[in-house]
Amino acid sequence: MKIFAVATALILSSIIPHTYARTVTAAQFGAIPDDGKNDADALRQAAKYCREHAGTTLVIAPGVYDYADTTAQRIEREAISGAYGHGPLDAQHRLFRHDGEYVKGLDLTGCKNINVEAEGATLRMHGWYEVITLERAQNVKIRGLAVTYSRPPATNGRIIASGPEYFDIRLDPECIYLDSIVTGRMYLYDTRRQCLYSTDTGGMTMLSRDIMRVKSSRNPAVGDFAVLRHGGHYRAAIFIKEARNITIEGVKILSHPGMGIVGHLSENILIDGLQVVPEPGKYCSTNTDATHFTSCSGTITIRNCTFRGNGDDCTNIHNYYYCVYPQSEKSAELRIEGADLHALSLDYPLRGDTMIAVNRRNMKEMGRYVVAKADTSHAEWKVVVTFTQPLSIENPEECYMTNISRVPKAIITGNTVNSHFARAFLIKTPNAYIARNTITNSMMTAIKLGGELSWREAGPVHDIIIEDNYIYNCSRDLPDSDPSCILTSTEAMETPPQANRNIIIRNNIFVTDKPTAIMLNDARDVRIENNRINNDNFVKQNNCSNVIIR
């Protein structure tokens, strides 16, 4: 196989002219659709060519391309079979770490001015991967590609028996690697209401090769479906890091063992027409978030997308709250503690960035500091920042820092969300426009604004417009005291300043059987107007001022 790959590269170097603008096809590298052969080496050669030739358009013809790597297949088998542990998140604890083992699929690291035209093409992954890598890439567009897995990373099955103490599931035939040990986290799908719902689970055991028994008091309906997500967090299907001007258009992510798209320390990302939806007859797409963006800048645009069956939020856009460990009068080590590093990468400020220090308990601002330089060590997993002025923080253990320069504008328009875990849009960045979206059957509050201290995800929001959205039957898995449609908060332990500000919520349609549609915490200068809802007292407030409702 290696001889073939080298020979292919030599032939291509002689037949493809060395110009700055060129078009190549995956077939030229040996990737032929629908032939049942392993296309991994050929597609890797195609990606290598793109890395070495700026300005290339890579055309992947319609059809199915099988991608198999022995290391990735071993990781998949071990994660599902319980080799990393029997707990629901043991595989995540083993694999989801910056030094964890993983395999890249199409590595487009460092690519410049590259178009991947793949309308109608499907990558069928055998094993677990970071499918597409866009590190330090500039001006890259990927259009039309679909990603799915030969062995779904979530086990599906129909409930065939149910009682007050347990229920039984008949598994789909492709759900291999489940022998005597059952791993993963489970949720259920209501075939009548066509939405997901949660369940408590005790022991899970295999009664036979295709029958699983789950101890539970839920007593779900026979005929409903069960979904067992393996692995928790893992590498993203599409990973964007330290990149600029990236476009993902018309891409489909039908299944993946981690998040769909993760962007980190990147500028200007456009996601247009993305579909994160399950395969026909399945009920899980990504095992966790559909999209997730950390410490980005510029503009993140998510438009005309469809999200269904994802195991967590449709999008989460945020910076971090850093713990501060002074090193000198003007420098400090900054650490992210007690949080998932979704990009599995160091997070660091750039020269000229402004960072604010806030009190950990009440989020009150304690000072602003401009970055002079940032020293990073991947070997020691360490970031030391030098500021232009001395740090005047008496008790560093009582404060966090956050980078207010790495907060992108967010434009989220025309998307369709249905039947997924958690929130539709989790926004912790200022200057967001959320409009003309349809959100139905989100298991938690549809739109959440503001930081989450529990995850160390910053921060407060301001200058937000939420208009012309349709939100239906959300927050089904939360108590009635939680809002169904919109929530603002800081999660501060003590009464904080009214940090969330300048929010407009107008011309939306809210349909809910919960008593509260909107809950405002720690907010000021909010206008709520011309919304349609079936409840006159649909807004609750806590620690708010200048809220106008009409």
Coordinates of C-alpha atoms in Angstrom, one line a residue:
M1 CA 0.0 0.0 0.0
K2 CA 2.9 2.4 0.8
I3 CA 4.5 1.6 -2.5
F4 CA 1.3 2.4 -4.3
A5 CA 0.9 5.7 -2.5
V6 CA 4.5 6.7 -3.3
A7 CA 4.1 5.7 -6.9
T8 CA 0.8 7.7 -7.2
A9 CA 2.5 10.8 -5.7
L10 CA 5.3 10.5 -8.3
I11 CA 3.0 10.1 -11.2
L12 CA 0.8 13.0 -10.1
S13 CA 3.9 15.3 -9.7
S14 CA 4.6 14.7 -13.4
I15 CA 1.1 15.0 -14.8
I16 CA -0.3 17.9 -12.7
P17 CA 1.2 21.3 -13.7
H18 CA 2.7 23.3 -10.9
T19 CA 0.4 26.4 -11.1
Y20 CA -1.2 28.4 -8.3
A21 CA -4.7 27.5 -9.3
R22 CA -5.5 23.9 -10.1
T23 CA -8.2 21.3 -9.9
V24 CA -7.5 17.7 -8.9
T25 CA -9.8 14.8 -8.3
A26 CA -9.8 12.2 -5.5
A27 CA -9.8 9.6 -8.3
Q28 CA -6.4 10.8 -9.5
F29 CA -5.0 9.6 -6.2
G30 CA -6.8 6.3 -6.4
A31 CA -10.0 7.0 -4.4
I32 CA -12.8 5.4 -6.4
P33 CA -16.4 5.6 -4.9
D34 CA -18.6 2.6 -4.3
D35 CA -15.9 0.0 -4.9
G36 CA -15.9 -1.3 -1.3
K37 CA -12.1 -0.8 -1.1
N38 CA -10.2 1.2 1.6
D39 CA -9.7 4.7 0.3
A40 CA -7.8 6.0 3.3
D41 CA -4.3 6.1 1.7
A42 CA -5.6 7.7 -1.5
L43 CA -7.5 10.4 0.4
R44 CA -4.5 11.1 2.6
Q45 CA -2.5 11.6 -0.5
A46 CA -5.1 14.0 -1.8
A47 CA -5.0 16.0 1.5
K48 CA -1.2 16.0 1.4
Y49 CA -1.3 17.4 -2.1
C50 CA -3.7 20.2 -0.9
R51 CA -1.3 21.0 2.0
E52 CA 1.6 21.4 -0.5
H53 CA -0.2 23.3 -3.2
A54 CA -2.1 26.4 -2.2
G55 CA -5.0 27.4 -4.5
T56 CA -6.1 23.8 -5.2
T57 CA -9.7 22.7 -5.7
L58 CA -10.1 19.0 -4.7
V59 CA -13.1 17.3 -6.3
I60 CA -14.4 14.2 -4.6
A61 CA -17.0 12.6 -6.9
P62 CA -20.4 11.4 -5.6
G63 CA -20.5 8.0 -4.0
V64 CA -19.4 6.3 -0.8
Y65 CA -15.7 6.2 0.2
D66 CA -14.6 3.7 2.8
Y67 CA -12.0 5.0 5.2
A68 CA -10.3 2.4 7.5
D69 CA -7.3 2.6 9.7
T70 CA -6.2 -0.2 12.1
T71 CA -5.5 2.1 15.0
A72 CA -8.8 3.9 14.7
Q73 CA -10.6 0.6 14.5
R74 CA -8.9 -0.6 17.6
I75 CA -9.8 2.6 19.5
E76 CA -13.5 2.2 18.4
R77 CA -13.6 -1.5 19.5
E78 CA -11.9 -0.8 22.8
A79 CA -14.1 2.2 23.6
I80 CA -17.4 0.3 22.9
S81 CA -16.4 -3.0 24.4
G82 CA -15.4 -1.7 27.8
A83 CA -11.7 -2.1 27.5
Y84 CA -11.2 1.4 28.9
G85 CA -13.6 0.8 31.8
H86 CA -17.3 -0.1 32.4
G87 CA -18.5 3.4 33.5
P88 CA -20.5 5.6 31.1
L89 CA -17.6 8.0 30.8
D90 CA -14.5 5.8 31.2
A91 CA -13.8 5.9 27.5
Q92 CA -14.0 9.7 27.5
H93 CA -11.6 9.9 30.5
R94 CA -9.1 7.7 28.6
L95 CA -9.4 9.3 25.1
F96 CA -10.6 12.9 25.6
R97 CA -7.3 14.4 26.6
H98 CA -4.7 16.5 24.8
D99 CA -2.2 13.6 24.8
G100 CA -4.9 11.0 24.1
E101 CA -4.5 8.6 21.1
Y102 CA -6.4 9.5 18.0
V103 CA -6.2 9.3 14.2
K104 CA -6.7 12.1 11.6
G105 CA -8.7 11.5 8.5
L106 CA -8.3 14.3 6.0
D107 CA -5.5 16.5 7.4
L108 CA -5.7 19.9 5.8
T109 CA -3.3 21.5 8.4
G110 CA -1.7 24.7 7.0
C111 CA -3.8 24.7 3.8
K112 CA -4.3 28.0 2.1
N113 CA -6.9 28.9 -0.5
I114 CA -8.3 25.4 -0.8
N115 CA -11.7 24.3 -2.0
V116 CA -13.0 20.8 -1.4
E117 CA -16.0 20.1 -3.7
A118 CA -17.7 16.9 -2.5
E119 CA -21.4 17.3 -3.3
G120 CA -22.9 13.8 -3.0
A121 CA -19.7 12.2 -1.6
T122 CA -19.9 10.3 1.7
L123 CA -17.0 9.2 3.9
R124 CA -17.9 6.0 5.6
M125 CA -15.5 5.8 8.6
H126 CA -14.4 2.4 10.0
G127 CA -13.1 3.2 13.4
W128 CA -13.1 6.5 15.4
Y129 CA -11.4 9.7 13.9
E130 CA -10.9 13.4 13.8
V131 CA -12.3 13.3 10.3
I132 CA -11.2 16.7 9.0
T133 CA -8.4 18.7 10.5
L134 CA -8.1 22.5 9.7
E135 CA -5.3 23.7 11.9
R136 CA -3.6 27.0 10.8
A137 CA -5.6 26.9 7.6
Q138 CA -6.6 30.0 5.7
N139 CA -9.4 30.6 3.2
V140 CA -10.6 27.0 3.1
K141 CA -14.1 25.9 1.9
I142 CA -15.5 22.4 2.2
R143 CA -18.7 21.8 0.4
G144 CA -21.2 18.9 0.2
L145 CA -19.3 16.2 2.0
A146 CA -21.2 13.7 4.3
V147 CA -19.6 11.8 7.2
T148 CA -21.0 8.6 8.7
Y149 CA -19.7 5.5 10.4
S150 CA -19.9 1.8 9.5
R151 CA -20.5 0.9 13.1
P152 CA -22.5 3.8 14.6
P153 CA -20.8 5.3 17.7
A154 CA -24.2 5.2 19.3
T155 CA -26.0 1.9 19.7
N156 CA -29.7 1.9 18.6
G157 CA -32.4 -0.6 19.5
R158 CA -36.2 -1.0 19.8
I159 CA -37.8 -1.5 23.2
I160 CA -39.5 -4.9 23.1
A161 CA -40.5 -5.3 26.8
S162 CA -41.0 -2.8 29.6
G163 CA -42.0 -3.0 33.3
P164 CA -41.6 -1.0 36.5
E165 CA -38.1 -2.4 37.2
Y166 CA -36.5 -2.9 33.8
F167 CA -37.0 -2.8 30.1
D168 CA -35.5 -4.9 27.2
I169 CA -34.0 -3.7 24.0
R170 CA -33.5 -5.5 20.7
L171 CA -30.3 -4.0 19.2
D172 CA -29.7 -3.2 15.6
P173 CA -27.6 -5.8 13.8
E174 CA -24.6 -3.5 13.1
C175 CA -24.2 -2.7 16.8
I176 CA -21.2 -5.0 17.3
Y177 CA -18.6 -5.0 20.1
L178 CA -21.2 -5.3 22.9
D179 CA -20.6 -8.6 24.5
S180 CA -20.9 -9.1 28.2
I181 CA -20.0 -5.5 29.1
V182 CA -22.4 -2.6 28.2
T183 CA -20.9 0.9 28.1
G184 CA -22.3 4.3 27.4
R185 CA -25.1 6.8 28.3
M186 CA -28.6 6.2 27.3
Y187 CA -31.6 8.2 26.2
L188 CA -34.9 7.2 24.6
Y189 CA -37.0 8.2 21.6
D190 CA -40.7 8.6 21.8
T191 CA -42.1 7.3 18.5
R192 CA -45.6 8.9 19.2
R193 CA -44.4 12.4 20.0
Q194 CA -41.2 12.1 17.9
C195 CA -38.8 13.5 20.4
L196 CA -36.1 12.3 22.8
Y197 CA -36.5 11.8 26.5
S198 CA -34.2 10.8 29.3
T199 CA -34.2 7.7 31.5
D200 CA -32.6 6.5 34.7
T201 CA -30.4 3.5 34.2
G202 CA -29.1 1.0 36.7
G203 CA -27.3 -2.1 35.5
M204 CA -27.3 -2.9 31.8
T205 CA -26.6 -6.5 30.8
M206 CA -26.7 -8.5 27.6
L207 CA -29.3 -11.3 27.7
S208 CA -28.2 -12.6 24.3
R209 CA -26.2 -11.3 21.3
D210 CA -29.0 -8.8 20.4
I211 CA -31.1 -8.4 23.5
M212 CA -30.1 -5.9 26.3
R213 CA -31.8 -5.5 29.7
V214 CA -31.7 -2.1 31.4
K215 CA -32.7 -1.7 35.1
S216 CA -34.8 1.4 35.3
S217 CA -38.0 2.7 36.9
R218 CA -38.8 4.7 33.7
N219 CA -41.1 2.0 32.2
P220 CA -40.9 3.3 28.6
A221 CA -43.5 2.4 26.0
V222 CA -42.9 -0.8 24.0
G223 CA -42.0 0.3 20.5
D224 CA -40.0 3.3 21.6
F225 CA -36.3 3.4 20.7
A226 CA -33.2 3.5 23.0
V227 CA -29.9 5.2 22.1
L228 CA -26.7 4.2 23.9
R229 CA -24.0 6.8 23.3
H230 CA -20.5 5.4 23.6
G231 CA -17.5 7.5 24.6
G232 CA -18.9 10.8 25.7
H233 CA -16.6 13.6 24.3
Y234 CA -14.1 12.7 21.7
R235 CA -12.2 14.4 18.9
A236 CA -14.4 16.5 16.6
A237 CA -15.6 15.4 13.2
I238 CA -14.3 18.8 11.8
F239 CA -11.6 20.5 13.9
I240 CA -10.8 24.2 13.2
K241 CA -7.8 25.6 15.2
E242 CA -5.9 28.8 14.8
A243 CA -7.5 29.2 11.4
R244 CA -9.0 32.0 9.4
N245 CA -11.8 32.4 6.9
I246 CA -13.2 28.9 7.0
T247 CA -16.5 27.9 5.2
I248 CA -18.4 24.7 5.8
E249 CA -21.2 24.5 3.3
G250 CA -23.8 21.8 2.7
V251 CA -21.9 19.3 4.9
K252 CA -23.7 16.4 6.6
I253 CA -22.6 14.8 9.8
L254 CA -24.8 11.8 10.2
S255 CA -23.0 10.2 13.1
H256 CA -19.8 10.8 15.1
P257 CA -18.4 9.7 18.5
G258 CA -17.8 13.3 19.7
M259 CA -18.8 16.8 18.6
G260 CA -19.6 17.7 15.0
I261 CA -17.5 20.9 14.5
V262 CA -15.2 22.5 17.0
G263 CA -13.5 25.8 16.4
H264 CA -10.7 27.2 18.6
L265 CA -8.7 30.4 18.5
S266 CA -10.0 30.9 15.0
E267 CA -11.3 34.0 13.1
N268 CA -14.3 34.2 10.8
I269 CA -16.1 30.8 10.4
L270 CA -19.2 30.5 8.1
I271 CA -21.3 27.4 8.5
D272 CA -24.0 27.3 5.9
G273 CA -26.5 24.5 5.3
L274 CA -24.8 22.1 7.7
Q275 CA -26.9 19.1 8.5
V276 CA -26.2 17.3 11.8
V277 CA -28.9 14.7 11.6
P278 CA -29.1 10.9 12.1
E279 CA -29.1 8.3 9.4
P280 CA -32.6 7.3 8.4
G281 CA -34.1 5.0 11.1
K282 CA -31.5 6.3 13.7
Y283 CA -32.0 8.7 16.5
C284 CA -28.5 10.0 17.3
S285 CA -26.2 12.1 15.1
T286 CA -23.2 13.5 17.1
N287 CA -22.7 12.0 20.6
T288 CA -22.2 15.5 22.1
D289 CA -22.5 19.1 20.7
A290 CA -23.3 19.6 17.1
T291 CA -21.0 22.7 17.0
H292 CA -18.8 24.3 19.7
F293 CA -16.5 27.4 19.5
T294 CA -13.9 28.5 22.0
S295 CA -11.9 31.7 22.2
C296 CA -12.6 32.7 18.6
S297 CA -12.8 36.2 17.0
G298 CA -14.3 37.9 14.0
T299 CA -17.7 36.5 13.1
I300 CA -19.2 33.1 13.5
T301 CA -22.2 32.6 11.2
I302 CA -24.5 29.6 11.5
R303 CA -27.3 29.8 8.9
N304 CA -29.7 27.5 7.2
C305 CA -28.6 24.5 9.2
T306 CA -30.5 21.5 10.5
F307 CA -29.8 19.9 13.9
R308 CA -31.4 16.8 15.1
G309 CA -30.5 13.9 17.4
N310 CA -27.2 15.6 18.7
G311 CA -26.4 14.5 22.2
D312 CA -25.8 18.0 23.6
D313 CA -26.1 21.7 22.5
C314 CA -26.5 22.6 18.8
T315 CA -23.9 25.4 19.4
N316 CA -22.0 26.7 22.3
I317 CA -19.9 29.9 21.8
H318 CA -17.7 31.0 24.7
N319 CA -14.3 32.0 26.2
Y320 CA -13.0 30.7 29.5
Y321 CA -12.6 31.8 33.1
Y322 CA -8.9 31.3 33.9
C323 CA -7.4 30.7 37.3
V324 CA -4.6 33.1 38.1
Y325 CA -1.2 32.1 39.5
P326 CA 1.1 35.2 39.7
Q327 CA 4.7 34.6 38.6
S328 CA 6.1 38.1 38.9
E329 CA 4.9 41.7 39.3
K330 CA 3.5 41.8 35.8
S331 CA 3.1 38.1 34.8
A332 CA 0.9 35.2 35.8
E333 CA 0.3 31.6 34.8
L334 CA -3.3 31.2 33.5
R335 CA -4.9 27.8 33.9
I336 CA -8.3 26.5 32.8
E337 CA -9.4 24.3 35.7
G338 CA -12.6 22.3 36.3
A339 CA -13.6 22.5 32.7
D340 CA -13.7 20.4 29.6
L341 CA -11.2 21.6 27.0
H342 CA -13.3 20.9 24.0
A343 CA -10.5 21.7 21.6
L344 CA -8.0 19.7 23.6
S345 CA -5.6 22.6 23.0
L346 CA -3.8 25.3 25.0
D347 CA -5.9 28.5 25.2
Y348 CA -3.8 31.6 25.3
P349 CA -4.3 35.4 24.6
L350 CA -2.5 37.3 21.9
R351 CA -0.4 40.5 22.3
G352 CA -2.7 43.5 22.7
D353 CA -5.6 41.5 24.0
T354 CA -7.5 42.9 27.0
M355 CA -8.2 40.6 29.9
I356 CA -10.4 41.4 32.9
A357 CA -10.2 40.0 36.4
V358 CA -13.5 39.2 38.1
N359 CA -14.4 38.1 41.6
R360 CA -15.1 34.3 41.6
R361 CA -18.1 34.6 43.9
N362 CA -20.0 37.6 42.5
M363 CA -18.4 38.3 39.1
K364 CA -17.6 41.9 40.0
E365 CA -14.8 43.4 37.9
M366 CA -11.5 43.8 39.7
G367 CA -9.3 45.2 37.0
R368 CA -8.3 45.3 33.3
Y369 CA -5.0 44.2 31.9
V370 CA -3.4 44.4 28.4
V371 CA -1.3 41.5 27.2
A372 CA 2.3 42.3 26.4
K373 CA 3.2 38.7 25.5
A374 CA 2.1 35.1 26.1
D375 CA 4.6 32.2 26.5
T376 CA 3.2 28.7 25.9
S377 CA 4.6 25.3 26.5
H378 CA 2.8 22.3 25.1
A379 CA 5.3 20.0 26.8
E380 CA 4.4 21.4 30.2
W381 CA 0.8 22.3 29.2
K382 CA 1.4 25.8 30.5
V383 CA 0.6 29.4 29.5
V384 CA 2.4 32.3 31.2
V385 CA 1.1 35.8 30.3
T386 CA 3.0 39.1 30.8
F387 CA 0.9 42.2 31.0
T388 CA 1.8 45.8 30.3
Q389 CA 1.1 46.9 33.8
P390 CA 1.5 45.3 37.3
L391 CA -1.2 43.0 38.6
S392 CA -3.0 44.7 41.4
I393 CA -4.8 41.6 42.6
E394 CA -4.5 41.1 46.4
N395 CA -6.0 37.6 46.5
P396 CA -5.5 35.8 43.1
E397 CA -7.2 32.7 44.4
E398 CA -10.5 34.7 44.7
C399 CA -10.5 35.8 41.1
Y400 CA -10.8 34.6 37.5
M401 CA -9.5 36.2 34.4
T402 CA -11.2 36.2 31.0
N403 CA -10.2 37.5 27.6
I404 CA -12.7 40.0 26.3
S405 CA -10.8 40.4 23.0
R406 CA -11.4 36.8 22.0
V407 CA -15.2 37.0 21.7
P408 CA -16.7 36.7 18.2
K409 CA -19.8 38.3 16.9
A410 CA -22.4 35.5 16.3
I411 CA -25.1 35.4 13.6
I412 CA -27.5 32.5 13.9
T413 CA -30.3 32.6 11.4
G414 CA -32.7 30.4 9.5
N415 CA -31.8 27.2 11.3
T416 CA -34.1 24.2 12.2
V417 CA -33.6 22.4 15.5
N418 CA -35.6 19.4 16.6
S419 CA -35.3 16.6 19.2
H420 CA -31.9 16.8 20.8
F421 CA -30.3 17.0 24.2
A422 CA -29.5 20.2 26.1
R423 CA -29.9 23.7 24.6
A424 CA -30.3 24.8 21.0
F425 CA -28.1 27.9 21.2
L426 CA -25.8 28.5 24.2
I427 CA -24.4 32.0 23.7
K428 CA -21.7 33.5 26.0
T429 CA -20.4 36.1 23.5
P430 CA -21.5 39.7 23.0
N431 CA -23.0 41.0 19.8
A432 CA -25.2 38.1 18.8
Y433 CA -28.1 38.1 16.3
I434 CA -30.5 35.1 16.6
A435 CA -33.4 35.3 14.2
R436 CA -35.8 33.2 12.1
N437 CA -34.9 29.9 13.7
T438 CA -37.4 27.1 14.4
I439 CA -36.6 25.3 17.7
T440 CA -38.7 22.3 18.7
N441 CA -38.3 19.6 21.4
S442 CA -35.0 20.8 22.9
M443 CA -34.7 18.9 26.1
M444 CA -33.5 22.0 28.0
T445 CA -34.2 25.7 27.6
A446 CA -34.0 26.6 23.9
I447 CA -31.7 29.7 24.1
K448 CA -29.3 30.3 27.0
L449 CA -27.4 33.6 27.3
G450 CA -24.5 34.3 29.7
G451 CA -21.6 32.6 31.3
E452 CA -21.6 29.3 33.1
L453 CA -19.3 29.3 36.1
S454 CA -19.9 25.6 36.6
W455 CA -18.1 24.9 33.3
R456 CA -15.7 27.9 33.6
E457 CA -17.1 29.2 30.4
A458 CA -17.2 33.0 30.1
G459 CA -18.9 35.3 30.0
P460 CA -21.7 37.8 30.3
V461 CA -23.4 39.0 27.1
H462 CA -24.5 42.3 25.8
D463 CA -26.0 43.7 22.6
I464 CA -28.1 40.7 21.8
I465 CA -31.1 40.6 19.4
I466 CA -33.5 37.6 19.4
E467 CA -36.3 38.0 16.9
D468 CA -38.7 36.2 14.7
N469 CA -38.0 32.8 16.1
Y470 CA -40.5 29.9 16.6
I471 CA -39.9 27.9 19.8
Y472 CA -42.1 25.0 20.7
N473 CA -42.2 22.4 23.5
C474 CA -38.7 22.9 24.9
S475 CA -37.2 22.3 28.4
R476 CA -39.2 19.1 28.7
D477 CA -36.6 17.4 30.9
L478 CA -36.4 20.3 33.4
P479 CA -38.6 21.2 36.3
D480 CA -41.4 23.6 35.8
S481 CA -39.4 26.3 37.6
D482 CA -37.0 26.4 34.6
P483 CA -37.9 28.4 31.5
S484 CA -38.7 26.8 28.2
C485 CA -37.5 29.4 25.7
I486 CA -34.9 31.9 26.9
L487 CA -32.7 32.1 30.0
T488 CA -30.0 34.7 31.0
S489 CA -27.7 34.1 34.0
T490 CA -24.2 34.4 35.3
E491 CA -24.3 31.4 37.8
A492 CA -22.6 33.6 40.4
M493 CA -22.7 32.2 43.9
E494 CA -23.5 35.7 45.3
T495 CA -25.6 38.5 43.9
P496 CA -23.6 39.8 40.9
P497 CA -23.7 43.0 39.0
Q498 CA -26.4 43.0 36.3
A499 CA -23.8 41.8 33.8
N500 CA -26.0 40.7 31.0
R501 CA -27.3 43.9 29.2
N502 CA -28.8 45.4 26.1
I503 CA -31.0 42.5 25.1
I504 CA -33.9 42.7 22.7
I505 CA -36.4 39.9 22.5
R506 CA -39.1 40.6 20.0
N507 CA -41.6 39.2 17.5
N508 CA -41.1 35.6 18.5
I509 CA -43.7 32.9 18.9
F510 CA -43.4 30.8 22.1
V511 CA -45.5 27.7 22.5
T512 CA -45.0 26.0 25.9
D513 CA -47.0 24.3 28.6
K514 CA -44.5 25.5 31.2
P515 CA -45.4 28.5 33.4
T516 CA -42.2 30.5 32.4
A517 CA -41.0 31.1 28.9
I518 CA -38.3 33.7 29.7
M519 CA -36.2 33.9 32.8
L520 CA -34.0 36.9 33.3
N521 CA -31.2 36.7 35.9
D522 CA -28.6 39.3 36.4
A523 CA -29.7 41.5 33.5
R524 CA -30.4 45.1 32.7
D525 CA -31.7 47.2 29.8
V526 CA -33.9 44.4 28.3
R527 CA -36.8 45.0 25.9
I528 CA -39.3 42.2 25.5
E529 CA -41.9 43.2 22.9
N530 CA -44.5 41.9 20.5
N531 CA -44.0 38.2 21.3
R532 CA -46.8 35.8 21.0
I533 CA -47.3 33.3 23.8
N534 CA -50.2 31.4 25.5
N535 CA -49.3 32.7 29.0
D536 CA -49.7 36.3 30.1
N537 CA -47.2 36.0 32.9
F538 CA -44.4 34.4 30.9
V539 CA -41.4 36.4 32.2
K540 CA -39.6 36.0 35.5
Q541 CA -36.9 38.3 36.8
N542 CA -34.2 38.1 39.4
N543 CA -31.6 40.8 40.0
C544 CA -32.7 42.8 37.0
S545 CA -33.3 46.5 36.2
N546 CA -34.8 48.5 33.3
V547 CA -36.8 45.6 31.8
I548 CA -39.5 46.7 29.5
I549 CA -42.3 44.2 28.6
R550 CA -45.0 45.1 26.1

